[in-house]
Amino acid sequence: MCGIIGYCGHRPAVPLVIEGLRRLEYRGYDSAGVSFVQNGELSVIRAEGKLGNLEKKLESRNVFSATSAMGHTRWATHGAPVEKNAHPHLDHTGKLAIIHNGIIENYQAIKAELSAKGIAFRSDTDSEVLVNLIAECLKDTGGDVTLAISAALSRVEGTYAIVVMSLDHPGTLWATRVASPLVMGVGTGENFFGSDIPAFLPYTRDVVFLEDGELVKITATSWEVMDTATLAPIEKTVAHINWDVQAAEKGGYKHFMLKEIFEQPKVIRDCLLGRIDAATGQVRLPELDDMPAPERLHIVACGTSYHAGLWGMYLLEKYAKIPVQVEIASEFRYRDPILPKNGVVLAISQSGETMDTMAGIKLAKSRGLPVIGLCNVVGSSISREADHVVYSQAGPEISVASTKAMCSQLAALLLLTLYWGRRNGAMTEAACADMVRELTSLPALLENALPGLRTSAQHLARRYAEATSFLFLGRGPCYPLALEGALKLKEISYIHAEGYAAGEMKHGPIALIDPRFPTFAIALDDEFFPKVKSNLVEVQARAGEIIALTNEGLDLDVEHPWTLPRANGPLAAFVTLPALQLFAYEMADYLGKDVDQPRNLAKSVTVE
Ligand code: M6R
Protein backbone atom coordinates (compact mmCIF):
# COMPACT_ATOMS: atom_id res chain seq x y z
CA MET A 1 0.00 0.00 0.00
CA CYS A 2 2.08 2.87 -1.26
CA GLY A 3 1.12 6.11 -2.95
CA ILE A 4 2.28 6.59 -6.53
CA ILE A 5 2.09 9.61 -8.82
CA GLY A 6 3.60 10.25 -12.25
CA TYR A 7 3.30 13.41 -14.35
CA CYS A 8 4.19 14.47 -17.91
CA GLY A 9 3.00 17.95 -18.88
CA HIS A 10 3.74 21.63 -19.00
CA ARG A 11 3.75 22.63 -15.32
CA PRO A 12 6.66 22.50 -12.86
CA ALA A 13 6.43 18.77 -12.24
CA VAL A 14 8.17 18.36 -8.88
CA PRO A 15 5.89 20.68 -6.83
CA LEU A 16 2.87 19.10 -8.55
CA VAL A 17 4.07 15.61 -7.62
CA ILE A 18 4.73 16.62 -4.01
CA GLU A 19 1.25 18.09 -3.75
CA GLY A 20 -0.17 14.84 -5.20
CA LEU A 21 1.78 12.81 -2.67
CA ARG A 22 0.29 14.90 0.12
CA ARG A 23 -3.15 13.75 -1.03
CA LEU A 24 -1.93 10.13 -1.07
CA GLU A 25 -0.18 10.18 2.29
CA TYR A 26 -3.04 8.19 3.83
CA ARG A 27 -1.75 5.20 1.81
CA GLY A 28 1.58 5.07 3.57
CA TYR A 29 3.90 7.41 5.33
CA ASP A 30 7.23 5.88 6.32
CA SER A 31 9.28 7.53 3.59
CA ALA A 32 8.80 9.50 0.40
CA GLY A 33 10.74 10.40 -2.72
CA VAL A 34 10.68 12.00 -6.18
CA SER A 35 12.64 11.67 -9.39
CA PHE A 36 12.87 13.94 -12.42
CA VAL A 37 15.15 14.74 -15.33
CA GLN A 38 16.62 18.22 -15.29
CA ASN A 39 19.70 19.64 -17.03
CA GLY A 40 20.48 16.24 -18.54
CA GLU A 41 20.54 14.51 -15.17
CA LEU A 42 18.18 11.94 -13.64
CA SER A 43 17.80 13.03 -10.01
CA VAL A 44 16.31 11.05 -7.15
CA ILE A 45 15.58 12.79 -3.85
CA ARG A 46 14.22 10.77 -0.94
CA ALA A 47 13.66 11.15 2.77
CA GLU A 48 12.73 8.90 5.65
CA GLY A 49 9.50 9.67 7.53
CA LYS A 50 6.63 11.88 6.55
CA LEU A 51 6.42 13.95 3.40
CA GLY A 52 7.46 17.11 5.28
CA ASN A 53 11.01 15.71 5.52
CA LEU A 54 11.19 15.37 1.75
CA GLU A 55 9.84 18.89 1.29
CA LYS A 56 12.56 20.23 3.59
CA LYS A 57 15.21 18.50 1.49
CA LEU A 58 13.80 20.01 -1.69
CA GLU A 59 13.72 23.57 -0.27
CA SER A 60 17.37 24.16 -1.04
CA ARG A 61 17.18 22.79 -4.61
CA ASN A 62 16.02 24.42 -7.79
CA VAL A 63 13.62 21.83 -9.15
CA PHE A 64 11.32 24.04 -11.14
CA SER A 65 12.27 23.40 -14.74
CA ALA A 66 11.42 19.66 -14.95
CA THR A 67 8.02 19.10 -16.55
CA SER A 68 7.96 15.33 -15.92
CA ALA A 69 8.40 13.69 -12.54
CA MET A 70 7.26 10.79 -10.45
CA GLY A 71 6.88 10.41 -6.71
CA HIS A 72 6.17 7.80 -4.10
CA THR A 73 5.07 7.66 -0.51
CA ARG A 74 5.97 4.33 1.01
CA TRP A 75 4.35 1.77 3.22
CA ALA A 76 7.19 -0.65 3.76
CA THR A 77 6.80 -4.30 2.78
CA HIS A 78 10.44 -5.24 2.17
CA GLY A 79 13.25 -3.66 4.09
CA ALA A 80 13.14 -1.27 7.01
CA PRO A 81 11.54 2.15 6.52
CA VAL A 82 14.84 4.01 6.04
CA GLU A 83 16.04 6.34 3.28
CA LYS A 84 17.99 3.75 1.30
CA ASN A 85 14.79 1.70 0.92
CA ALA A 86 12.65 4.71 -0.05
CA HIS A 87 11.49 5.04 -3.67
CA PRO A 88 12.30 5.92 -6.44
CA HIS A 89 15.09 3.40 -6.99
CA LEU A 90 17.74 3.82 -9.65
CA ASP A 91 19.28 1.02 -11.63
CA HIS A 92 23.05 0.56 -11.31
CA THR A 93 23.75 2.73 -14.39
CA GLY A 94 21.71 5.62 -13.00
CA LYS A 95 19.70 5.89 -16.21
CA LEU A 96 16.43 4.28 -15.16
CA ALA A 97 14.28 4.98 -12.11
CA ILE A 98 11.30 3.07 -10.78
CA ILE A 99 8.55 3.54 -8.24
CA HIS A 100 6.75 0.41 -7.17
CA ASN A 101 3.78 -0.59 -5.10
CA GLY A 102 3.42 -4.32 -4.38
CA ILE A 103 5.61 -7.33 -3.80
CA ILE A 104 7.88 -9.12 -6.28
CA GLU A 105 7.73 -12.66 -4.93
CA ASN A 106 10.72 -14.10 -6.80
CA TYR A 107 13.00 -11.11 -6.32
CA GLN A 108 15.58 -13.06 -4.36
CA ALA A 109 16.27 -15.45 -7.25
CA ILE A 110 16.52 -12.54 -9.71
CA LYS A 111 18.74 -10.60 -7.32
CA ALA A 112 21.11 -13.55 -7.04
CA GLU A 113 21.29 -13.78 -10.82
CA LEU A 114 21.97 -10.04 -11.23
CA SER A 115 24.50 -10.04 -8.38
CA ALA A 116 26.37 -12.83 -10.16
CA LYS A 117 26.70 -10.44 -13.13
CA GLY A 118 28.38 -7.92 -10.83
CA ILE A 119 25.43 -5.64 -10.12
CA ALA A 120 25.61 -4.16 -6.62
CA PHE A 121 22.44 -3.30 -4.73
CA ARG A 122 22.10 -0.34 -2.42
CA SER A 123 18.77 -1.20 -0.79
CA ASP A 124 17.00 -4.23 0.65
CA THR A 125 14.04 -3.84 -1.68
CA ASP A 126 12.49 -6.00 -4.35
CA SER A 127 11.89 -2.78 -6.33
CA GLU A 128 15.60 -2.11 -6.87
CA VAL A 129 15.92 -5.65 -8.22
CA LEU A 130 13.13 -4.97 -10.70
CA VAL A 131 14.63 -1.75 -12.07
CA ASN A 132 17.95 -3.51 -12.58
CA LEU A 133 16.22 -6.37 -14.35
CA ILE A 134 14.59 -3.85 -16.70
CA ALA A 135 18.02 -2.25 -17.27
CA GLU A 136 19.48 -5.67 -18.11
CA CYS A 137 16.69 -6.31 -20.61
CA LEU A 138 17.33 -2.89 -22.14
CA LYS A 139 20.67 -4.20 -23.39
CA ASP A 140 18.82 -6.68 -25.63
CA THR A 141 16.14 -4.27 -26.88
CA GLY A 142 18.38 -1.64 -28.42
CA GLY A 143 17.36 0.87 -25.75
CA ASP A 144 13.61 0.38 -26.30
CA VAL A 145 12.18 0.87 -22.79
CA THR A 146 8.72 -0.49 -23.63
CA LEU A 147 10.21 -3.76 -24.87
CA ALA A 148 12.56 -3.97 -21.90
CA ILE A 149 9.73 -3.53 -19.37
CA SER A 150 7.71 -6.20 -21.13
CA ALA A 151 10.65 -8.62 -21.18
CA ALA A 152 11.51 -8.01 -17.53
CA LEU A 153 7.95 -8.47 -16.34
CA SER A 154 7.64 -11.77 -18.15
CA ARG A 155 10.11 -13.07 -15.55
CA VAL A 156 8.45 -11.58 -12.51
CA GLU A 157 6.03 -13.24 -10.09
CA GLY A 158 3.98 -11.19 -7.69
CA THR A 159 1.93 -8.04 -7.62
CA TYR A 160 2.96 -4.61 -8.70
CA ALA A 161 2.07 -1.21 -9.96
CA ILE A 162 5.18 0.46 -11.32
CA VAL A 163 6.12 3.69 -13.03
CA VAL A 164 9.41 3.87 -14.92
CA MET A 165 11.41 6.95 -15.93
CA SER A 166 14.40 7.03 -18.29
CA LEU A 167 17.20 9.58 -18.60
CA ASP A 168 17.28 8.95 -22.34
CA HIS A 169 13.56 9.79 -22.78
CA PRO A 170 12.93 12.76 -20.47
CA GLY A 171 9.30 13.59 -21.36
CA THR A 172 7.99 10.00 -21.18
CA LEU A 173 6.78 7.71 -18.41
CA TRP A 174 5.76 4.06 -18.52
CA ALA A 175 3.49 2.26 -16.06
CA THR A 176 1.93 -1.15 -15.64
CA ARG A 177 0.09 -3.12 -13.00
CA VAL A 178 -0.83 -6.58 -11.73
CA ALA A 179 -3.14 -6.70 -8.70
CA SER A 180 -2.02 -3.32 -7.38
CA PRO A 181 -4.00 -0.16 -8.01
CA LEU A 182 -3.03 2.17 -10.87
CA VAL A 183 -5.10 4.73 -12.76
CA MET A 184 -4.26 7.21 -15.48
CA GLY A 185 -5.48 10.81 -15.54
CA VAL A 186 -5.96 12.38 -18.96
CA GLY A 187 -5.55 16.16 -19.13
CA THR A 188 -4.99 18.79 -21.80
CA GLY A 189 -1.31 18.90 -22.59
CA GLU A 190 -0.64 16.79 -19.50
CA ASN A 191 -1.16 13.20 -18.40
CA PHE A 192 -0.87 11.51 -15.03
CA PHE A 193 -0.47 8.21 -13.25
CA GLY A 194 -1.73 7.66 -9.74
CA SER A 195 -2.24 4.76 -7.38
CA ASP A 196 -5.47 6.55 -6.58
CA ILE A 197 -7.51 9.26 -8.19
CA PRO A 198 -6.80 11.96 -5.54
CA ALA A 199 -3.22 12.04 -6.82
CA PHE A 200 -4.28 14.16 -9.78
CA LEU A 201 -7.87 15.17 -9.03
CA PRO A 202 -7.30 18.97 -8.95
CA TYR A 203 -6.06 18.78 -12.57
CA THR A 204 -8.37 16.34 -14.29
CA ARG A 205 -11.46 14.26 -13.67
CA ASP A 206 -10.96 12.25 -16.85
CA VAL A 207 -9.66 8.87 -15.84
CA VAL A 208 -8.63 5.62 -17.51
CA PHE A 209 -8.91 2.64 -15.18
CA LEU A 210 -6.08 0.27 -15.97
CA GLU A 211 -6.46 -3.50 -15.80
CA ASP A 212 -3.95 -6.15 -14.80
CA GLY A 213 -1.42 -6.82 -17.54
CA GLU A 214 -1.81 -3.46 -19.27
CA LEU A 215 1.25 -1.35 -20.03
CA VAL A 216 0.88 2.39 -20.63
CA LYS A 217 3.24 4.94 -22.11
CA ILE A 218 2.50 8.63 -21.59
CA THR A 219 3.95 11.93 -22.72
CA ALA A 220 2.44 15.39 -22.17
CA THR A 221 0.29 15.06 -25.26
CA SER A 222 -0.17 11.33 -25.85
CA TRP A 223 -1.01 8.09 -24.13
CA GLU A 224 -1.11 4.54 -25.41
CA VAL A 225 -2.21 1.38 -23.65
CA MET A 226 -0.95 -2.04 -24.70
CA ASP A 227 -0.81 -5.62 -23.50
CA THR A 228 2.28 -5.98 -21.29
CA ALA A 229 3.18 -9.38 -22.71
CA THR A 230 2.42 -8.98 -26.43
CA LEU A 231 2.50 -5.16 -26.71
CA ALA A 232 -0.68 -5.34 -28.80
CA PRO A 233 -2.59 -2.03 -28.54
CA ILE A 234 -5.65 -1.97 -26.24
CA GLU A 235 -8.60 0.39 -26.69
CA LYS A 236 -9.60 2.11 -23.46
CA THR A 237 -12.47 4.40 -22.63
CA VAL A 238 -12.01 7.58 -20.63
CA ALA A 239 -14.36 7.83 -17.67
CA HIS A 240 -15.39 11.14 -16.14
CA ILE A 241 -15.64 11.09 -12.36
CA ASN A 242 -17.24 13.68 -10.12
CA TRP A 243 -15.85 12.79 -6.68
CA ASP A 244 -14.37 15.43 -4.46
CA VAL A 245 -10.86 14.87 -3.09
CA GLN A 246 -12.03 13.53 0.27
CA ALA A 247 -14.39 11.01 -1.30
CA ALA A 248 -11.66 9.96 -3.68
CA GLU A 249 -9.20 9.20 -0.85
CA LYS A 250 -11.79 6.86 0.52
CA GLY A 251 -12.22 5.26 -2.89
CA GLY A 252 -15.78 6.55 -3.03
CA TYR A 253 -16.69 5.00 0.35
CA LYS A 254 -18.25 7.25 2.96
CA HIS A 255 -15.71 6.29 5.63
CA PHE A 256 -12.28 4.68 5.80
CA MET A 257 -13.77 2.00 8.06
CA LEU A 258 -16.21 0.94 5.35
CA LYS A 259 -13.46 0.99 2.73
CA GLU A 260 -11.23 -1.13 4.96
CA ILE A 261 -14.01 -3.65 5.62
CA PHE A 262 -14.46 -4.01 1.87
CA GLU A 263 -10.70 -4.41 1.37
CA GLN A 264 -10.67 -7.68 3.30
CA PRO A 265 -10.65 -9.99 0.26
CA LYS A 266 -7.50 -8.21 -0.92
CA VAL A 267 -6.05 -8.32 2.59
CA ILE A 268 -6.34 -12.12 2.61
CA ARG A 269 -4.68 -12.32 -0.81
CA ASP A 270 -1.89 -10.00 0.30
CA CYS A 271 -1.28 -11.93 3.50
CA LEU A 272 -0.82 -15.12 1.46
CA LEU A 273 1.51 -13.48 -1.07
CA GLY A 274 4.79 -15.31 -1.30
CA ARG A 275 3.78 -17.66 1.51
CA ILE A 276 2.24 -20.56 -0.39
CA ASP A 277 4.25 -23.07 -2.37
CA ALA A 278 2.15 -23.36 -5.52
CA ALA A 279 3.40 -26.87 -6.33
CA THR A 280 2.78 -28.49 -2.94
CA GLY A 281 0.17 -26.25 -1.31
CA GLN A 282 2.39 -25.95 1.76
CA VAL A 283 2.98 -22.77 3.78
CA ARG A 284 6.32 -20.95 3.60
CA LEU A 285 7.34 -18.64 6.42
CA PRO A 286 11.09 -18.30 5.93
CA GLU A 287 11.22 -15.68 8.68
CA LEU A 288 10.63 -18.54 11.18
CA ASP A 289 12.68 -21.29 9.54
CA ASP A 290 15.54 -20.96 12.00
CA MET A 291 13.39 -21.83 15.03
CA PRO A 292 11.46 -25.04 15.71
CA ALA A 293 7.68 -25.07 16.17
CA PRO A 294 7.00 -23.88 19.73
CA GLU A 295 6.26 -26.45 22.41
CA ARG A 296 4.16 -23.85 24.24
CA LEU A 297 2.93 -20.52 23.01
CA HIS A 298 2.01 -17.40 24.99
CA ILE A 299 0.07 -14.91 22.90
CA VAL A 300 0.20 -11.34 24.20
CA ALA A 301 -1.92 -8.52 22.74
CA CYS A 302 -4.55 -5.83 23.37
CA GLY A 303 -8.01 -5.02 22.04
CA THR A 304 -8.86 -6.42 18.66
CA SER A 305 -5.42 -8.01 18.36
CA TYR A 306 -6.14 -9.87 21.61
CA HIS A 307 -9.37 -11.20 20.11
CA ALA A 308 -7.43 -12.37 17.06
CA GLY A 309 -4.99 -14.12 19.41
CA LEU A 310 -7.84 -15.87 21.25
CA TRP A 311 -9.18 -17.11 17.93
CA GLY A 312 -5.69 -18.32 17.03
CA MET A 313 -5.58 -20.36 20.24
CA TYR A 314 -8.48 -22.54 19.08
CA LEU A 315 -6.70 -23.23 15.80
CA LEU A 316 -3.21 -23.75 17.12
CA GLU A 317 -4.42 -26.20 19.74
CA LYS A 318 -6.78 -28.10 17.46
CA TYR A 319 -4.61 -28.43 14.35
CA ALA A 320 -1.00 -27.80 15.36
CA LYS A 321 -1.40 -29.39 18.83
CA ILE A 322 0.49 -26.53 20.47
CA PRO A 323 -0.64 -25.58 24.00
CA VAL A 324 -1.54 -21.89 23.92
CA GLN A 325 -2.19 -19.28 26.59
CA VAL A 326 -3.59 -15.93 25.48
CA GLU A 327 -2.84 -12.92 27.64
CA ILE A 328 -4.19 -9.37 27.79
CA ALA A 329 -0.89 -7.49 27.61
CA SER A 330 -1.74 -4.96 30.34
CA GLU A 331 -2.39 -7.84 32.76
CA PHE A 332 0.47 -10.04 31.64
CA ARG A 333 3.08 -7.34 32.11
CA TYR A 334 2.25 -6.88 35.80
CA ARG A 335 1.72 -10.52 36.69
CA ASP A 336 4.50 -12.79 37.73
CA PRO A 337 3.71 -15.32 35.00
CA ILE A 338 5.22 -18.79 34.94
CA LEU A 339 7.01 -18.88 31.61
CA PRO A 340 8.54 -22.32 31.01
CA LYS A 341 11.86 -22.37 29.17
CA ASN A 342 10.36 -24.17 26.19
CA GLY A 343 7.81 -21.39 25.68
CA VAL A 344 7.65 -18.81 22.90
CA VAL A 345 5.83 -15.48 23.03
CA LEU A 346 3.78 -14.28 20.07
CA ALA A 347 3.01 -10.56 20.37
CA ILE A 348 0.20 -9.42 18.08
CA SER A 349 -0.16 -5.75 17.22
CA GLN A 350 -1.46 -3.90 14.18
CA SER A 351 0.44 -0.70 14.93
CA GLY A 352 3.45 -2.39 16.47
CA GLU A 353 3.52 0.50 18.95
CA THR A 354 1.12 -0.53 21.72
CA MET A 355 2.91 0.16 24.98
CA ASP A 356 1.41 -2.68 27.03
CA THR A 357 2.23 -5.24 24.34
CA MET A 358 5.75 -3.88 24.14
CA ALA A 359 6.08 -4.19 27.93
CA GLY A 360 4.88 -7.81 27.66
CA ILE A 361 7.64 -8.49 25.12
CA LYS A 362 10.26 -7.00 27.40
CA LEU A 363 9.07 -9.13 30.29
CA ALA A 364 9.22 -12.27 28.15
CA LYS A 365 12.71 -11.40 26.91
CA SER A 366 13.93 -10.75 30.43
CA ARG A 367 12.87 -14.32 31.23
CA GLY A 368 14.81 -15.63 28.25
CA LEU A 369 11.86 -16.50 25.99
CA PRO A 370 12.08 -15.89 22.25
CA VAL A 371 9.52 -13.41 20.94
CA ILE A 372 7.78 -13.40 17.58
CA GLY A 373 6.01 -10.21 16.56
CA LEU A 374 2.91 -10.43 14.36
CA CYS A 375 2.68 -6.82 13.21
CA ASN A 376 1.23 -4.82 10.37
CA VAL A 377 3.48 -1.77 10.43
CA VAL A 378 6.92 -2.58 9.07
CA GLY A 379 9.75 -1.20 11.15
CA SER A 380 7.46 -0.45 14.12
CA SER A 381 8.84 -0.62 17.66
CA ILE A 382 7.45 -4.11 18.34
CA SER A 383 8.76 -5.45 15.04
CA ARG A 384 12.22 -4.17 16.00
CA GLU A 385 12.10 -5.47 19.57
CA ALA A 386 10.89 -8.98 18.61
CA ASP A 387 13.41 -11.70 17.73
CA HIS A 388 11.39 -12.73 14.67
CA VAL A 389 8.68 -10.85 12.78
CA VAL A 390 5.81 -12.08 10.66
CA TYR A 391 4.07 -9.20 8.90
CA SER A 392 0.34 -9.36 8.43
CA GLN A 393 0.59 -7.32 5.20
CA ALA A 394 -2.78 -5.56 5.51
CA GLY A 395 -1.61 -2.13 4.32
CA PRO A 396 -2.22 1.05 6.30
CA GLU A 397 -5.33 1.02 8.43
CA ILE A 398 -6.65 4.56 8.84
CA SER A 399 -9.90 4.05 10.71
CA VAL A 400 -9.37 3.94 14.47
CA ALA A 401 -11.65 0.91 14.71
CA SER A 402 -9.56 -1.98 13.52
CA THR A 403 -11.18 -4.17 10.86
CA LYS A 404 -8.98 -5.32 8.00
CA ALA A 405 -6.01 -5.64 10.35
CA MET A 406 -7.88 -8.30 12.32
CA CYS A 407 -8.72 -10.13 9.10
CA SER A 408 -5.01 -10.17 8.23
CA GLN A 409 -4.11 -11.35 11.74
CA LEU A 410 -6.54 -14.26 11.42
CA ALA A 411 -5.06 -15.15 8.04
CA ALA A 412 -1.53 -14.99 9.47
CA LEU A 413 -2.53 -17.09 12.50
CA LEU A 414 -3.99 -19.68 10.17
CA LEU A 415 -0.73 -19.71 8.20
CA LEU A 416 1.25 -20.10 11.45
CA THR A 417 -0.98 -23.01 12.45
CA LEU A 418 -0.41 -24.81 9.16
CA TYR A 419 3.31 -24.01 9.10
CA TRP A 420 3.95 -25.21 12.66
CA GLY A 421 1.47 -28.08 12.34
CA ARG A 422 3.57 -29.43 9.47
CA ARG A 423 6.87 -28.76 11.20
CA ASN A 424 5.95 -30.61 14.38
CA GLY A 425 4.18 -33.39 12.48
CA ALA A 426 0.71 -32.64 13.87
CA MET A 427 -0.71 -32.08 10.38
CA THR A 428 -0.37 -34.10 7.23
CA GLU A 429 0.74 -32.54 3.97
CA ALA A 430 -2.67 -33.31 2.48
CA ALA A 431 -4.61 -31.68 5.36
CA CYS A 432 -2.45 -28.59 5.06
CA ALA A 433 -2.88 -28.42 1.28
CA ASP A 434 -6.68 -28.78 1.67
CA MET A 435 -6.83 -25.87 4.08
CA VAL A 436 -4.61 -23.75 1.84
CA ARG A 437 -6.85 -24.49 -1.13
CA GLU A 438 -9.89 -23.31 0.81
CA LEU A 439 -8.03 -20.26 2.06
CA THR A 440 -7.06 -19.21 -1.45
CA SER A 441 -10.66 -19.42 -2.60
CA LEU A 442 -11.89 -17.30 0.31
CA PRO A 443 -11.27 -13.83 -1.20
CA ALA A 444 -13.63 -14.51 -4.10
CA LEU A 445 -16.29 -15.86 -1.75
CA LEU A 446 -15.97 -12.79 0.45
CA GLU A 447 -16.03 -10.37 -2.48
CA ASN A 448 -19.39 -11.81 -3.54
CA ALA A 449 -20.76 -11.80 0.00
CA LEU A 450 -19.82 -8.29 1.16
CA PRO A 451 -22.51 -6.21 -0.63
CA GLY A 452 -25.27 -8.49 0.68
CA LEU A 453 -23.83 -8.44 4.19
CA ARG A 454 -23.92 -4.66 4.10
CA THR A 455 -27.57 -4.59 3.06
CA SER A 456 -28.51 -6.92 5.93
CA ALA A 457 -26.45 -4.85 8.36
CA GLN A 458 -28.21 -1.66 7.23
CA HIS A 459 -31.61 -3.22 7.73
CA LEU A 460 -30.79 -4.57 11.21
CA ALA A 461 -29.09 -1.37 12.36
CA ARG A 462 -32.21 0.63 11.58
CA ARG A 463 -34.39 -1.94 13.32
CA TYR A 464 -32.30 -1.88 16.52
CA ALA A 465 -31.08 1.72 16.55
CA GLU A 466 -32.88 2.42 19.80
CA ALA A 467 -31.36 -0.46 21.74
CA THR A 468 -29.11 0.67 24.57
CA SER A 469 -27.37 -2.64 25.20
CA PHE A 470 -26.48 -5.80 23.31
CA LEU A 471 -25.23 -9.21 24.33
CA PHE A 472 -22.96 -10.91 21.78
CA LEU A 473 -22.73 -14.69 22.15
CA GLY A 474 -20.53 -17.33 20.56
CA ARG A 475 -18.86 -20.62 21.43
CA GLY A 476 -15.53 -22.14 20.47
CA PRO A 477 -13.67 -20.02 17.89
CA CYS A 478 -16.81 -17.89 17.53
CA TYR A 479 -16.45 -16.73 21.14
CA PRO A 480 -13.55 -14.34 20.34
CA LEU A 481 -15.59 -13.11 17.38
CA ALA A 482 -18.48 -12.34 19.74
CA LEU A 483 -16.03 -10.34 21.87
CA GLU A 484 -14.92 -8.47 18.77
CA GLY A 485 -18.51 -7.80 17.63
CA ALA A 486 -19.23 -6.23 21.01
CA LEU A 487 -16.02 -4.18 20.97
CA LYS A 488 -16.73 -2.82 17.49
CA LEU A 489 -20.27 -1.84 18.41
CA LYS A 490 -19.33 -0.03 21.60
CA GLU A 491 -16.29 1.77 20.28
CA ILE A 492 -17.95 3.41 17.30
CA SER A 493 -21.67 3.59 18.13
CA TYR A 494 -21.25 4.08 21.92
CA ILE A 495 -23.96 1.48 22.53
CA HIS A 496 -23.12 -0.73 25.46
CA ALA A 497 -22.34 -4.29 24.37
CA GLU A 498 -20.89 -7.32 26.05
CA GLY A 499 -19.32 -10.33 24.42
CA TYR A 500 -19.83 -13.60 26.25
CA ALA A 501 -19.14 -17.28 25.83
CA ALA A 502 -22.65 -18.55 25.09
CA GLY A 503 -22.38 -21.36 27.63
CA GLU A 504 -21.41 -18.91 30.37
CA MET A 505 -24.50 -16.76 29.91
CA LYS A 506 -26.62 -18.77 32.30
CA HIS A 507 -24.12 -18.00 35.05
CA GLY A 508 -25.17 -14.36 35.31
CA PRO A 509 -25.86 -12.27 32.21
CA ILE A 510 -29.12 -14.08 31.57
CA ALA A 511 -30.55 -11.92 34.35
CA LEU A 512 -30.32 -8.95 31.97
CA ILE A 513 -32.49 -10.46 29.26
CA ASP A 514 -35.85 -8.81 28.65
CA PRO A 515 -37.73 -7.73 25.50
CA ARG A 516 -35.64 -4.54 25.25
CA PHE A 517 -32.26 -6.26 25.53
CA PRO A 518 -31.35 -7.87 22.20
CA THR A 519 -28.92 -10.74 21.82
CA PHE A 520 -26.59 -11.01 18.83
CA ALA A 521 -25.58 -14.65 18.46
CA ILE A 522 -23.14 -16.51 16.26
CA ALA A 523 -24.79 -19.85 15.52
CA LEU A 524 -22.99 -21.37 12.56
CA ASP A 525 -23.04 -24.87 11.16
CA ASP A 526 -20.26 -26.30 13.33
CA GLU A 527 -19.91 -28.75 16.20
CA PHE A 528 -21.09 -26.08 18.67
CA PHE A 529 -24.40 -25.41 16.95
CA PRO A 530 -26.65 -27.63 19.14
CA LYS A 531 -25.17 -26.06 22.27
CA VAL A 532 -25.53 -22.49 20.99
CA LYS A 533 -29.07 -23.26 19.94
CA SER A 534 -30.04 -24.38 23.43
CA ASN A 535 -28.43 -21.23 24.89
CA LEU A 536 -30.61 -19.20 22.55
CA VAL A 537 -33.73 -21.06 23.64
CA GLU A 538 -32.87 -19.87 27.16
CA VAL A 539 -32.83 -16.28 25.87
CA GLN A 540 -36.15 -16.75 24.12
CA ALA A 541 -37.70 -18.14 27.29
CA ARG A 542 -37.02 -14.67 28.81
CA ALA A 543 -38.66 -12.92 25.81
CA GLY A 544 -35.30 -11.70 24.50
CA GLU A 545 -35.05 -10.89 20.76
CA ILE A 546 -32.27 -12.54 18.80
CA ILE A 547 -30.22 -11.68 15.74
CA ALA A 548 -28.24 -14.78 14.74
CA LEU A 549 -25.45 -15.13 12.21
CA THR A 550 -26.15 -18.57 10.86
CA ASN A 551 -26.02 -20.83 7.81
CA GLU A 552 -28.74 -22.00 5.50
CA GLY A 553 -30.47 -25.26 6.38
CA LEU A 554 -29.95 -25.03 10.14
CA ASP A 555 -32.95 -25.54 12.37
CA LEU A 556 -32.97 -22.20 14.18
CA ASP A 557 -36.07 -20.19 14.94
CA VAL A 558 -35.08 -16.62 15.90
CA GLU A 559 -36.44 -13.13 15.08
CA HIS A 560 -33.61 -12.24 12.70
CA PRO A 561 -31.66 -15.12 11.19
CA TRP A 562 -28.78 -13.58 9.18
CA THR A 563 -27.63 -16.24 6.76
CA LEU A 564 -23.95 -16.25 5.85
CA PRO A 565 -22.35 -18.10 2.95
CA ARG A 566 -20.72 -21.30 4.09
CA ALA A 567 -16.98 -21.49 4.61
CA ASN A 568 -15.45 -24.62 6.06
CA GLY A 569 -14.15 -24.96 9.61
CA PRO A 570 -12.01 -22.07 10.81
CA LEU A 571 -12.54 -20.20 7.55
CA ALA A 572 -16.07 -19.29 8.65
CA ALA A 573 -14.47 -16.55 10.77
CA PHE A 574 -13.51 -14.60 7.65
CA VAL A 575 -17.18 -14.27 6.69
CA THR A 576 -18.51 -13.79 10.22
CA LEU A 577 -16.09 -11.00 11.08
CA PRO A 578 -17.18 -8.54 8.35
CA ALA A 579 -20.84 -9.13 9.23
CA LEU A 580 -20.09 -8.06 12.81
CA GLN A 581 -18.03 -5.12 11.61
CA LEU A 582 -20.71 -3.99 9.19
CA PHE A 583 -23.41 -4.20 11.85
CA ALA A 584 -21.37 -1.88 14.10
CA TYR A 585 -20.54 0.38 11.18
CA GLU A 586 -24.10 0.75 9.98
CA MET A 587 -25.35 1.36 13.50
CA ALA A 588 -22.77 4.09 14.13
CA ASP A 589 -23.38 5.71 10.77
CA TYR A 590 -27.15 5.63 11.22
CA LEU A 591 -26.77 7.23 14.65
CA GLY A 592 -24.56 9.94 13.12
CA LYS A 593 -21.40 9.06 15.06
CA ASP A 594 -17.87 9.96 14.01
CA VAL A 595 -17.11 6.52 12.59
CA ASP A 596 -13.44 6.91 11.69
CA GLN A 597 -12.42 8.87 14.77
CA PRO A 598 -14.58 7.78 17.68
CA ARG A 599 -14.41 9.84 20.83
CA ASN A 600 -11.72 9.14 23.45
CA LEU A 601 -9.81 6.66 21.25
CA ALA A 602 -6.47 6.74 19.44
CA LYS A 603 -5.20 4.55 16.65
CA SER A 604 -2.08 3.56 18.47
CA VAL A 605 -2.08 3.40 22.21
CA THR A 606 1.43 4.35 23.23
CA VAL A 607 0.52 5.18 26.83
CA GLU A 608 -0.43 3.01 29.79
O1 M6R B 1 -2.07 -1.68 17.26
P1 M6R B 1 -2.57 -2.79 18.14
O2 M6R B 1 -3.11 -3.93 17.38
O3 M6R B 1 -1.57 -3.21 19.18
O4 M6R B 1 -3.78 -2.12 18.94
C1 M6R B 1 -4.46 -2.81 19.93
C2 M6R B 1 -5.71 -2.07 20.33
O5 M6R B 1 -5.41 -0.80 20.81
C3 M6R B 1 -6.70 -1.94 19.16
O6 M6R B 1 -7.01 -3.18 18.61
C4 M6R B 1 -7.99 -1.26 19.64
O7 M6R B 1 -8.68 -2.11 20.51
C5 M6R B 1 -8.85 -0.82 18.48
N1 M6R B 1 -9.54 0.37 18.83
C6 M6R B 1 -9.86 -1.84 18.07
O8 M6R B 1 -10.72 -1.39 17.08
Coordinates of C-alpha atoms in Angstrom, one line a residue, residues 29 260 350-351 354 397-403 405 601-605:
Y29 CA 3.9 7.4 5.3
E260 CA -11.2 -1.1 5.0
Q350 CA -1.5 -3.9 14.2
S351 CA 0.4 -0.7 14.9
T354 CA 1.1 -0.5 21.7
E397 CA -5.3 1.0 8.4
I398 CA -6.7 4.6 8.8
S399 CA -9.9 4.1 10.7
V400 CA -9.4 3.9 14.5
A401 CA -11.6 0.9 14.7
S402 CA -9.6 -2.0 13.5
T403 CA -11.2 -4.2 10.9
A405 CA -6.0 -5.6 10.3
L601 CA -9.8 6.7 21.3
A602 CA -6.5 6.7 19.4
K603 CA -5.2 4.6 16.6
S604 CA -2.1 3.6 18.5
V605 CA -2.1 3.4 22.2

